[in-house]
Structure formats: C-alpha cells, structure tokens
Amino acid sequence: MFARPEWFKRRKYGGWGVYPATWQGWVYILVLLLPFAIFQILGTIDEQTKTYVTLGWVALVLFDIAPVVVTLRKDEREHKIEAIAERNAAWAMVLMLAIGIGYQAVTKGSFDIFLIITLFAGVAAKAISNIYLERRGI
C-alpha cells in the first residue's frame, strides 16, 4: 500500500520485523504512530471503541508492512544467519514454555492448557515443515 521496501532494513537485533533505514521510513513510522497516539490520548472515547480501533489499526499496519518484510533482499549469508537466529529463538521459547508448565504443575497442581497447545503446535509445525521440505528435496 504505502510502505516501500527500500525505506527499511531487516531488524537483526531486538525482535522481528523491520526498522527505518531512510528518512522516508521514519516519516512513514511517524505518520502511522502520531494519529494513533493522539487517538489513544483522547479521553472522550469509550474503551470498547478504543479496542476496536486499535485492533483495526494493528491489522492495517500489518497488512501494509508485511509485503515489505517479505520482499526485503537478503544474501545467502543473511538467510543462514537469520535461520540460525530463528532456531535459537524458537528453542529459547520452547524451553521457557516447558519451565512455565513445570512451575505451574508444581505450584498449582495444574497448568495452563494454552501453554500445552502452544508446545504441540510447535511440534506439529516442525513435523509438517520437515515432511514438506523432504518431499521437495530440499
């Protein structure tokens, strides 16, 4: 829609996504955030409306920035580095989920079912990815 890939670089440190690389990228971020911040500060709007507008705003931003994230160019070395970083992040999250489940089981005698579902979703995603990639010969 509005964002251009040449305005951004891939975020290497501190999360996923992109960060502005040119003045146009910074203006884009400002144009996105300023009206949103003003809307949130307004005290005359009820919480339900704020929630719906916030969800809509987030959807719009994701819809606009997703093509930029997908089309950013990376060389083979960057692909490999990103793959290793993503793998390490995934393992750290799995470890913390497992620790959280164990902690809940010990302290409460029960655990949050969504944590279990999250772990199984990760296992399923890995299995499906492996099957798909093996069939493609990658």
CSV table of N, CA and C in Angstrom, one decimal:
chain,number,residue,atom,x,y,z
A,1,MET,N,0.8,-1.2,0.0
A,1,MET,CA,0.0,0.0,0.0
A,1,MET,C,0.9,1.3,0.0
A,2,PHE,N,1.4,1.6,1.2
A,2,PHE,CA,2.2,2.8,1.3
A,2,PHE,C,3.7,2.6,1.5
A,3,ALA,N,4.0,1.6,2.3
A,3,ALA,CA,5.4,1.4,2.7
A,3,ALA,C,6.2,0.8,1.5
A,4,ARG,N,7.5,1.2,1.4
A,4,ARG,CA,8.3,0.7,0.3
A,4,ARG,C,9.5,0.0,1.0
A,5,PRO,N,9.9,-1.2,0.4
A,5,PRO,CA,11.0,-1.9,0.9
A,5,PRO,C,12.3,-1.2,1.0
A,6,GLU,N,12.5,-0.3,0.1
A,6,GLU,CA,13.8,0.5,0.1
A,6,GLU,C,13.9,1.5,1.3
A,7,TRP,N,12.8,1.7,2.0
A,7,TRP,CA,12.8,2.6,3.2
A,7,TRP,C,13.2,1.9,4.5
A,8,PHE,N,13.4,0.5,4.4
A,8,PHE,CA,13.6,-0.2,5.6
A,8,PHE,C,14.7,-1.2,5.5
A,9,LYS,N,15.2,-1.7,6.6
A,9,LYS,CA,16.2,-2.8,6.7
A,9,LYS,C,15.6,-3.8,7.7
A,10,ARG,N,16.1,-5.0,7.5
A,10,ARG,CA,15.7,-6.1,8.4
A,10,ARG,C,16.2,-5.9,9.8
A,11,ARG,N,15.3,-6.1,10.8
A,11,ARG,CA,15.7,-5.9,12.2
A,11,ARG,C,16.5,-7.2,12.6
A,12,LYS,N,17.8,-6.9,12.9
A,12,LYS,CA,18.7,-8.0,13.3
A,12,LYS,C,18.7,-8.3,14.8
A,13,TYR,N,18.5,-7.2,15.5
A,13,TYR,CA,18.7,-7.3,17.0
A,13,TYR,C,17.4,-6.7,17.6
A,14,GLY,N,16.9,-7.4,18.6
A,14,GLY,CA,15.8,-6.8,19.3
A,14,GLY,C,14.4,-7.1,18.7
A,15,GLY,N,14.3,-8.3,18.1
A,15,GLY,CA,12.9,-8.7,17.7
A,15,GLY,C,12.9,-9.0,16.2
A,16,TRP,N,11.6,-9.1,15.7
A,16,TRP,CA,11.4,-9.4,14.3
A,16,TRP,C,10.9,-8.2,13.6
A,17,GLY,N,10.9,-8.2,12.3
A,17,GLY,CA,10.4,-7.1,11.5
A,17,GLY,C,11.4,-6.3,10.9
A,18,VAL,N,11.1,-5.0,10.8
A,18,VAL,CA,12.0,-4.1,10.0
A,18,VAL,C,12.2,-2.8,10.9
A,19,TYR,N,13.2,-2.0,10.5
A,19,TYR,CA,13.4,-0.7,11.1
A,19,TYR,C,13.7,0.3,10.0
A,20,PRO,N,13.4,1.6,10.2
A,20,PRO,CA,13.6,2.6,9.1
A,20,PRO,C,15.1,2.7,8.8
A,21,ALA,N,15.4,2.8,7.5
A,21,ALA,CA,16.7,3.0,7.0
A,21,ALA,C,16.9,4.3,6.3
A,22,THR,N,15.8,5.0,6.0
A,22,THR,CA,15.9,6.3,5.3
A,22,THR,C,14.9,7.2,6.0
A,23,TRP,N,15.0,8.5,5.6
A,23,TRP,CA,14.1,9.5,6.2
A,23,TRP,C,12.6,9.1,5.8
A,24,GLN,N,12.4,8.6,4.7
A,24,GLN,CA,11.0,8.2,4.3
A,24,GLN,C,10.5,7.1,5.2
A,25,GLY,N,11.3,6.2,5.7
A,25,GLY,CA,10.9,5.2,6.6
A,25,GLY,C,10.5,5.8,7.9
A,26,TRP,N,11.3,6.8,8.4
A,26,TRP,CA,11.0,7.5,9.7
A,26,TRP,C,9.7,8.3,9.5
A,27,VAL,N,9.5,8.9,8.4
A,27,VAL,CA,8.2,9.7,8.2
A,27,VAL,C,7.1,8.7,8.2
A,28,TYR,N,7.2,7.6,7.5
A,28,TYR,CA,6.2,6.5,7.5
A,28,TYR,C,5.8,6.1,8.9
A,29,ILE,N,6.8,5.8,9.7
A,29,ILE,CA,6.5,5.4,11.1
A,29,ILE,C,5.8,6.6,11.9
A,30,LEU,N,6.3,7.8,11.7
A,30,LEU,CA,5.7,8.9,12.4
A,30,LEU,C,4.2,9.1,12.0
A,31,VAL,N,3.9,9.0,10.7
A,31,VAL,CA,2.6,9.1,10.1
A,31,VAL,C,1.7,8.0,10.7
A,32,LEU,N,2.2,6.8,10.9
A,32,LEU,CA,1.5,5.7,11.5
A,32,LEU,C,1.2,5.9,13.0
A,33,LEU,N,2.2,6.4,13.7
A,33,LEU,CA,2.1,6.4,15.2
A,33,LEU,C,1.4,7.7,15.7
A,34,LEU,N,1.6,8.8,15.0
A,34,LEU,CA,1.1,10.1,15.6
A,34,LEU,C,-0.4,10.1,15.7
A,35,PRO,N,-1.2,9.8,14.6
A,35,PRO,CA,-2.6,9.8,14.8
A,35,PRO,C,-3.1,8.7,15.8
A,36,PHE,N,-2.4,7.6,15.8
A,36,PHE,CA,-2.8,6.5,16.8
A,36,PHE,C,-2.6,7.0,18.2
A,37,ALA,N,-1.5,7.6,18.5
A,37,ALA,CA,-1.2,8.1,19.8
A,37,ALA,C,-2.2,9.2,20.2
A,38,ILE,N,-2.5,10.1,19.3
A,38,ILE,CA,-3.5,11.1,19.6
A,38,ILE,C,-4.8,10.5,19.9
A,39,PHE,N,-5.2,9.5,19.1
A,39,PHE,CA,-6.5,8.8,19.4
A,39,PHE,C,-6.5,8.2,20.8
A,40,GLN,N,-5.4,7.5,21.1
A,40,GLN,CA,-5.4,6.9,22.4
A,40,GLN,C,-5.4,7.8,23.6
A,41,ILE,N,-4.9,9.0,23.4
A,41,ILE,CA,-4.8,10.0,24.5
A,41,ILE,C,-6.2,10.7,24.7
A,42,LEU,N,-7.0,10.7,23.7
A,42,LEU,CA,-8.3,11.4,23.8
A,42,LEU,C,-9.1,10.7,24.9
A,43,GLY,N,-9.6,11.4,25.8
A,43,GLY,CA,-10.4,10.9,26.9
A,43,GLY,C,-11.8,10.7,26.7
A,44,THR,N,-12.3,11.2,25.6
A,44,THR,CA,-13.8,11.2,25.3
A,44,THR,C,-14.3,9.9,24.6
A,45,ILE,N,-13.4,9.0,24.3
A,45,ILE,CA,-13.7,7.8,23.6
A,45,ILE,C,-13.8,6.7,24.6
A,46,ASP,N,-14.9,5.9,24.5
A,46,ASP,CA,-15.0,4.7,25.4
A,46,ASP,C,-14.0,3.6,25.1
A,47,GLU,N,-13.8,2.8,26.1
A,47,GLU,CA,-12.8,1.7,25.9
A,47,GLU,C,-13.1,0.7,24.8
A,48,GLN,N,-14.3,0.4,24.6
A,48,GLN,CA,-14.7,-0.6,23.6
A,48,GLN,C,-14.3,-0.1,22.2
A,49,THR,N,-14.6,1.2,22.0
A,49,THR,CA,-14.3,1.8,20.7
A,49,THR,C,-12.7,1.9,20.5
A,50,LYS,N,-12.0,2.2,21.6
A,50,LYS,CA,-10.6,2.3,21.5
A,50,LYS,C,-10.0,0.9,21.2
A,51,THR,N,-10.6,-0.2,21.8
A,51,THR,CA,-10.1,-1.5,21.5
A,51,THR,C,-10.3,-1.9,20.0
A,52,TYR,N,-11.5,-1.6,19.5
A,52,TYR,CA,-11.8,-1.9,18.1
A,52,TYR,C,-10.9,-1.1,17.1
A,53,VAL,N,-10.8,0.1,17.4
A,53,VAL,CA,-9.9,1.0,16.6
A,53,VAL,C,-8.5,0.5,16.6
A,54,THR,N,-8.0,0.1,17.8
A,54,THR,CA,-6.6,-0.4,18.0
A,54,THR,C,-6.4,-1.7,17.2
A,55,LEU,N,-7.4,-2.6,17.3
A,55,LEU,CA,-7.3,-3.8,16.5
A,55,LEU,C,-7.3,-3.6,15.0
A,56,GLY,N,-8.1,-2.7,14.6
A,56,GLY,CA,-8.2,-2.3,13.2
A,56,GLY,C,-6.9,-1.6,12.7
A,57,TRP,N,-6.3,-0.8,13.6
A,57,TRP,CA,-5.1,-0.1,13.2
A,57,TRP,C,-3.9,-1.1,13.1
A,58,VAL,N,-3.9,-2.0,14.1
A,58,VAL,CA,-2.8,-3.0,14.0
A,58,VAL,C,-3.0,-3.9,12.8
A,59,ALA,N,-4.2,-4.3,12.4
A,59,ALA,CA,-4.4,-5.0,11.2
A,59,ALA,C,-3.9,-4.3,10.0
A,60,LEU,N,-4.3,-3.0,9.9
A,60,LEU,CA,-3.9,-2.1,8.8
A,60,LEU,C,-2.3,-2.1,8.7
A,61,VAL,N,-1.7,-1.8,9.8
A,61,VAL,CA,-0.2,-1.7,9.8
A,61,VAL,C,0.4,-3.0,9.4
A,62,LEU,N,-0.1,-4.2,9.9
A,62,LEU,CA,0.5,-5.5,9.5
A,62,LEU,C,0.2,-5.7,8.0
A,63,PHE,N,-1.0,-5.4,7.5
A,63,PHE,CA,-1.3,-5.6,6.1
A,63,PHE,C,-0.4,-4.7,5.2
A,64,ASP,N,0.0,-3.5,5.7
A,64,ASP,CA,0.8,-2.7,4.9
A,64,ASP,C,2.3,-3.0,5.0
A,65,ILE,N,2.8,-3.5,6.1
A,65,ILE,CA,4.2,-3.7,6.3
A,65,ILE,C,4.6,-5.1,6.0
A,66,ALA,N,3.7,-6.1,5.9
A,66,ALA,CA,4.0,-7.5,5.6
A,66,ALA,C,4.7,-7.6,4.3
A,67,PRO,N,4.2,-7.0,3.2
A,67,PRO,CA,4.9,-7.2,1.9
A,67,PRO,C,6.3,-6.6,2.0
A,68,VAL,N,6.6,-5.6,2.8
A,68,VAL,CA,7.9,-5.0,2.9
A,68,VAL,C,8.8,-6.1,3.5
A,69,VAL,N,8.4,-6.7,4.6
A,69,VAL,CA,9.2,-7.7,5.3
A,69,VAL,C,9.5,-8.9,4.4
A,70,VAL,N,8.5,-9.3,3.6
A,70,VAL,CA,8.7,-10.4,2.7
A,70,VAL,C,9.7,-10.1,1.6
A,71,THR,N,9.6,-8.9,1.1
A,71,THR,CA,10.4,-8.6,-0.1
A,71,THR,C,11.8,-8.0,0.1
A,72,LEU,N,12.1,-7.8,1.4
A,72,LEU,CA,13.5,-7.3,1.7
A,72,LEU,C,14.5,-8.3,1.2
A,73,ARG,N,15.5,-7.8,0.5
A,73,ARG,CA,16.5,-8.7,-0.1
A,73,ARG,C,17.5,-9.1,0.9
A,74,LYS,N,17.9,-10.4,0.9
A,74,LYS,CA,18.9,-10.9,1.8
A,74,LYS,C,19.8,-11.8,0.9
A,75,ASP,N,21.1,-11.8,1.2
A,75,ASP,CA,22.0,-12.7,0.5
A,75,ASP,C,22.0,-14.0,1.3
A,76,GLU,N,22.8,-15.0,0.7
A,76,GLU,CA,22.8,-16.3,1.3
A,76,GLU,C,23.3,-16.3,2.8
A,77,ARG,N,24.3,-15.5,3.0
A,77,ARG,CA,24.8,-15.5,4.4
A,77,ARG,C,23.7,-14.9,5.4
A,78,GLU,N,23.0,-13.9,5.0
A,78,GLU,CA,21.9,-13.3,5.8
A,78,GLU,C,20.8,-14.3,6.0
A,79,HIS,N,20.5,-15.1,5.0
A,79,HIS,CA,19.5,-16.2,5.1
A,79,HIS,C,19.9,-17.2,6.2
A,80,LYS,N,21.2,-17.6,6.1
A,80,LYS,CA,21.7,-18.6,7.1
A,80,LYS,C,21.7,-18.0,8.5
A,81,ILE,N,22.2,-16.8,8.6
A,81,ILE,CA,22.3,-16.2,10.0
A,81,ILE,C,20.9,-16.1,10.5
A,82,GLU,N,19.9,-15.6,9.7
A,82,GLU,CA,18.5,-15.5,10.2
A,82,GLU,C,17.9,-16.8,10.6
A,83,ALA,N,18.2,-17.8,9.8
A,83,ALA,CA,17.7,-19.2,10.1
A,83,ALA,C,18.2,-19.7,11.5
A,84,ILE,N,19.5,-19.5,11.7
A,84,ILE,CA,20.1,-19.9,13.0
A,84,ILE,C,19.5,-19.1,14.1
A,85,ALA,N,19.4,-17.8,13.9
A,85,ALA,CA,18.8,-16.9,15.0
A,85,ALA,C,17.4,-17.3,15.3
A,86,GLU,N,16.6,-17.6,14.3
A,86,GLU,CA,15.2,-18.0,14.5
A,86,GLU,C,15.1,-19.3,15.2
A,87,ARG,N,16.0,-20.3,14.8
A,87,ARG,CA,16.0,-21.6,15.5
A,87,ARG,C,16.3,-21.4,17.0
A,88,ASN,N,17.3,-20.6,17.3
A,88,ASN,CA,17.7,-20.3,18.7
A,88,ASN,C,16.6,-19.7,19.5
A,89,ALA,N,15.9,-18.7,18.8
A,89,ALA,CA,14.8,-18.0,19.5
A,89,ALA,C,13.7,-19.0,19.8
A,90,ALA,N,13.4,-19.9,18.8
A,90,ALA,CA,12.4,-20.9,19.0
A,90,ALA,C,12.7,-21.9,20.1
A,91,TRP,N,14.0,-22.3,20.2
A,91,TRP,CA,14.4,-23.2,21.3
A,91,TRP,C,14.3,-22.5,22.7
A,92,ALA,N,14.6,-21.2,22.7
A,92,ALA,CA,14.5,-20.5,24.0
A,92,ALA,C,13.1,-20.4,24.4
A,93,MET,N,12.2,-20.1,23.4
A,93,MET,CA,10.7,-20.1,23.8
A,93,MET,C,10.2,-21.4,24.2
A,94,VAL,N,10.6,-22.5,23.6
A,94,VAL,CA,10.2,-23.8,24.0
A,94,VAL,C,10.6,-24.1,25.4
A,95,LEU,N,11.9,-23.8,25.7
A,95,LEU,CA,12.4,-24.0,27.0
A,95,LEU,C,11.6,-23.3,28.1
A,96,MET,N,11.4,-22.0,27.8
A,96,MET,CA,10.6,-21.2,28.8
A,96,MET,C,9.2,-21.7,28.9
A,97,LEU,N,8.6,-22.1,27.9
A,97,LEU,CA,7.2,-22.7,28.0
A,97,LEU,C,7.2,-24.0,28.8
A,98,ALA,N,8.2,-24.8,28.6
A,98,ALA,CA,8.3,-26.1,29.4
A,98,ALA,C,8.6,-25.8,30.9
A,99,ILE,N,9.5,-24.8,31.1
A,99,ILE,CA,9.7,-24.4,32.5
A,99,ILE,C,8.4,-23.8,33.1
A,100,GLY,N,7.7,-23.0,32.4
A,100,GLY,CA,6.4,-22.5,32.9
A,100,GLY,C,5.4,-23.5,33.2
A,101,ILE,N,5.3,-24.5,32.3
A,101,ILE,CA,4.4,-25.6,32.6
A,101,ILE,C,4.8,-26.4,33.8
A,102,GLY,N,6.1,-26.7,34.0
A,102,GLY,CA,6.6,-27.4,35.1
A,102,GLY,C,6.3,-26.6,36.4
A,103,TYR,N,6.6,-25.3,36.4
A,103,TYR,CA,6.4,-24.4,37.5
A,103,TYR,C,4.9,-24.4,37.9
A,104,GLN,N,4.0,-24.3,36.9
A,104,GLN,CA,2.6,-24.3,37.2
A,104,GLN,C,2.1,-25.6,37.8
A,105,ALA,N,2.6,-26.7,37.3
A,105,ALA,CA,2.2,-28.0,37.8
A,105,ALA,C,2.7,-28.2,39.2
A,106,VAL,N,3.9,-27.7,39.6
A,106,VAL,CA,4.4,-27.9,40.9
A,106,VAL,C,3.7,-27.0,41.9
A,107,THR,N,3.5,-25.7,41.5
A,107,THR,CA,2.9,-24.7,42.5
A,107,THR,C,1.4,-24.8,42.6
A,108,LYS,N,0.7,-25.1,41.5
A,108,LYS,CA,-0.7,-25.0,41.5
A,108,LYS,C,-1.3,-26.4,41.4
A,109,GLY,N,-0.6,-27.4,41.0
A,109,GLY,CA,-1.1,-28.7,40.7
A,109,GLY,C,-1.9,-28.8,39.4
A,110,SER,N,-1.8,-27.7,38.6
A,110,SER,CA,-2.5,-27.7,37.3
A,110,SER,C,-1.6,-26.8,36.4
A,111,PHE,N,-2.0,-26.7,35.2
A,111,PHE,CA,-1.3,-25.8,34.3
A,111,PHE,C,-2.2,-25.3,33.2
A,112,ASP,N,-1.7,-24.2,32.6
A,112,ASP,CA,-2.5,-23.5,31.5
A,112,ASP,C,-2.5,-24.4,30.3
A,113,ILE,N,-3.7,-24.7,29.8
A,113,ILE,CA,-3.8,-25.6,28.6
A,113,ILE,C,-3.3,-24.9,27.4
A,114,PHE,N,-3.3,-23.6,27.3
A,114,PHE,CA,-2.8,-22.9,26.1
A,114,PHE,C,-1.3,-23.1,26.0
A,115,LEU,N,-0.6,-23.2,27.1
A,115,LEU,CA,0.9,-23.5,27.0
A,115,LEU,C,1.1,-24.9,26.4
A,116,ILE,N,0.3,-25.8,26.8
A,116,ILE,CA,0.4,-27.2,26.2
A,116,ILE,C,0.1,-27.1,24.7
A,117,ILE,N,-1.0,-26.5,24.4
A,117,ILE,CA,-1.4,-26.3,23.0
A,117,ILE,C,-0.3,-25.7,22.2
A,118,THR,N,0.4,-24.6,22.7
A,118,THR,CA,1.4,-23.9,22.1
A,118,THR,C,2.6,-24.9,21.8
A,119,LEU,N,3.0,-25.7,22.8
A,119,LEU,CA,4.1,-26.6,22.5
A,119,LEU,C,3.7,-27.6,21.5
A,120,PHE,N,2.5,-28.2,21.5
A,120,PHE,CA,2.1,-29.1,20.5
A,120,PHE,C,2.0,-28.5,19.1
A,121,ALA,N,1.6,-27.2,19.0
A,121,ALA,CA,1.6,-26.5,17.8
A,121,ALA,C,3.0,-26.4,17.2
A,122,GLY,N,4.0,-26.1,18.0
A,122,GLY,CA,5.3,-26.0,17.6
A,122,GLY,C,5.8,-27.4,17.1
A,123,VAL,N,5.5,-28.4,17.8
A,123,VAL,CA,5.9,-29.8,17.3
A,123,VAL,C,5.3,-30.1,16.0
A,124,ALA,N,4.0,-29.8,15.8
A,124,ALA,CA,3.3,-30.0,14.6
A,124,ALA,C,3.9,-29.2,13.4
A,125,ALA,N,4.2,-27.9,13.7
A,125,ALA,CA,4.8,-27.1,12.6
A,125,ALA,C,6.1,-27.6,12.2
A,126,LYS,N,6.9,-28.1,13.1
A,126,LYS,CA,8.2,-28.7,12.8
A,126,LYS,C,8.0,-29.9,12.0
A,127,ALA,N,7.1,-30.8,12.4
A,127,ALA,CA,6.9,-32.1,11.7
A,127,ALA,C,6.4,-31.8,10.2
A,128,ILE,N,5.4,-30.9,10.1
A,128,ILE,CA,4.9,-30.6,8.8
A,128,ILE,C,6.0,-30.0,7.9
A,129,SER,N,6.8,-29.1,8.5
A,129,SER,CA,7.8,-28.5,7.7
A,129,SER,C,8.8,-29.5,7.2
A,130,ASN,N,9.2,-30.4,8.1
A,130,ASN,CA,10.2,-31.5,7.7
A,130,ASN,C,9.6,-32.4,6.6
A,131,ILE,N,8.4,-32.8,6.7
A,131,ILE,CA,7.8,-33.6,5.7
A,131,ILE,C,7.7,-32.9,4.4
A,132,TYR,N,7.3,-31.6,4.4
A,132,TYR,CA,7.1,-30.8,3.2
A,132,TYR,C,8.5,-30.6,2.5
A,133,LEU,N,9.5,-30.3,3.3
A,133,LEU,CA,10.8,-30.0,2.7
A,133,LEU,C,11.5,-31.2,2.2
A,134,GLU,N,11.3,-32.4,2.9
A,134,GLU,CA,11.9,-33.6,2.4
A,134,GLU,C,11.2,-34.0,1.1
A,135,ARG,N,9.9,-33.9,1.0
A,135,ARG,CA,9.3,-34.2,-0.3
A,135,ARG,C,9.7,-33.3,-1.4
A,136,ARG,N,10.0,-32.1,-1.1
A,136,ARG,CA,10.5,-31.1,-2.2
A,136,ARG,C,12.0,-31.4,-2.5
A,137,GLY,N,12.6,-32.2,-1.7
A,137,GLY,CA,14.1,-32.5,-1.9
A,137,GLY,C,15.0,-31.4,-1.5
A,138,ILE,N,14.6,-30.6,-0.5
A,138,ILE,CA,15.4,-29.5,0.0
A,138,ILE,C,16.3,-30.0,1.1
